[in-house]
mmCIF file of C-alpha atoms in Angstrom:
data_model
loop_
_atom_site.group_PDB
_atom_site.id
_atom_site.type_symbol
_atom_site.label_atom_id
_atom_site.label_comp_id
_atom_site.label_asym_id
_atom_site.label_seq_id
_atom_site.Cartn_x
_atom_site.Cartn_y
_atom_site.Cartn_z
ATOM 1 C CA MET A 194 0.100 0.038 0.068
ATOM 2 C CA THR A 195 1.258 3.305 -0.982
ATOM 3 C CA LYS A 196 1.396 6.074 1.406
ATOM 4 C CA THR A 197 0.204 9.485 0.332
ATOM 5 C CA GLN A 198 1.707 12.760 1.456
ATOM 6 C CA VAL A 199 0.399 16.130 1.004
ATOM 7 C CA ILE A 200 3.030 18.724 0.903
ATOM 8 C CA PRO A 201 1.603 22.156 2.366
ATOM 9 C CA GLN A 202 2.029 25.162 0.171
ATOM 10 C CA LYS A 203 4.369 27.866 1.867
ATOM 11 C CA PHE A 204 3.864 31.362 1.129
ATOM 12 C CA VAL A 205 6.636 33.852 2.579
ATOM 13 C CA PHE A 206 6.342 37.303 2.448
ATOM 14 C CA ALA A 207 9.116 39.562 3.649
ATOM 15 C CA GLU A 208 9.962 43.377 3.752
ATOM 16 C CA GLU A 209 13.230 44.547 4.997
ATOM 17 C CA GLY A 210 13.553 47.390 7.870
ATOM 18 C CA MET A 211 14.588 51.004 7.097
ATOM 19 C CA THR A 212 15.123 54.267 8.981
ATOM 20 C CA LEU A 213 14.189 57.413 7.440
ATOM 21 C CA HIS A 214 16.869 59.730 8.632
ATOM 22 C CA SER A 215 16.098 63.521 9.037
ATOM 23 C CA ASN A 216 18.502 66.618 10.035
ATOM 24 C CA LYS A 217 16.508 66.345 13.456
ATOM 25 C CA PRO A 218 16.891 62.922 15.235
ATOM 26 C CA GLU A 219 13.558 63.337 16.814
ATOM 27 C CA ASN A 220 12.087 63.262 13.184
ATOM 28 C CA GLU A 221 13.694 60.097 12.349
ATOM 29 C CA ILE A 222 10.880 57.439 11.309
ATOM 30 C CA GLU A 223 11.826 53.650 11.700
ATOM 31 C CA PHE A 224 9.913 50.936 10.035
ATOM 32 C CA PRO A 225 10.748 47.414 11.386
ATOM 33 C CA GLY A 226 11.303 44.650 9.167
ATOM 34 C CA LEU A 227 8.305 42.043 8.799
ATOM 35 C CA LYS A 228 8.416 38.669 7.661
ATOM 36 C CA VAL A 229 5.296 36.790 7.198
ATOM 37 C CA THR A 230 5.217 32.744 6.683
ATOM 38 C CA VAL A 231 1.937 30.791 5.781
ATOM 39 C CA GLU A 232 1.883 27.230 5.252
ATOM 40 C CA ILE A 233 -1.450 25.611 4.035
ATOM 41 C CA ASP A 234 -2.497 22.149 3.500
ATOM 42 C CA ALA A 235 -5.009 22.966 0.689
ATOM 43 C CA TYR A 236 -5.725 19.358 -0.254
ATOM 44 C CA LYS A 237 -9.524 19.405 -0.978
ATOM 45 C CA THR A 238 -9.970 22.845 0.669
ATOM 46 C CA ASN A 239 -12.519 25.129 -0.197
ATOM 47 C CA LYS A 240 -10.616 28.599 -1.359
ATOM 48 C CA HIS A 241 -13.475 30.725 -0.501
ATOM 49 C CA VAL A 242 -13.424 29.250 3.184
ATOM 50 C CA LEU A 243 -9.622 29.448 3.154
ATOM 51 C CA LYS A 244 -9.616 33.085 2.433
ATOM 52 C CA GLU A 245 -12.253 33.903 5.032
ATOM 53 C CA LYS A 246 -10.174 32.199 7.747
ATOM 54 C CA LEU A 247 -6.822 33.896 6.290
ATOM 55 C CA GLU A 248 -8.814 37.338 6.573
ATOM 56 C CA SER A 249 -9.745 36.502 10.277
ATOM 57 C CA ILE A 250 -6.146 35.669 11.099
ATOM 58 C CA PHE A 251 -4.878 39.074 9.931
ATOM 59 C CA GLU A 252 -7.563 40.959 11.211
ATOM 60 C CA GLU A 253 -6.954 39.460 14.657
ATOM 61 C CA VAL A 254 -3.363 40.212 14.775
ATOM 62 C CA LEU A 255 -3.440 43.622 13.293
ATOM 63 C CA GLY A 256 -6.055 44.488 15.904
ATOM 64 C CA TYR A 257 -3.020 44.513 18.451
ATOM 65 C CA PHE A 258 -1.511 47.497 16.796
ATOM 66 C CA ASP A 259 -4.871 49.710 17.208
#
């Protein structure tokens, strides 16, 4: 009997951090680096349900920054 393996899809989104410099140090703006890795076992998955779940997760995470 063969063993079936489902390899999840993996998405990585990355943005490097940066600092916008100014003549006045108090006006410098920092943007932190950001890396998001999402692994999805999408075998027989309803893509609309998956999209709703991802939106819900990111909405909750972004809520921490309000």
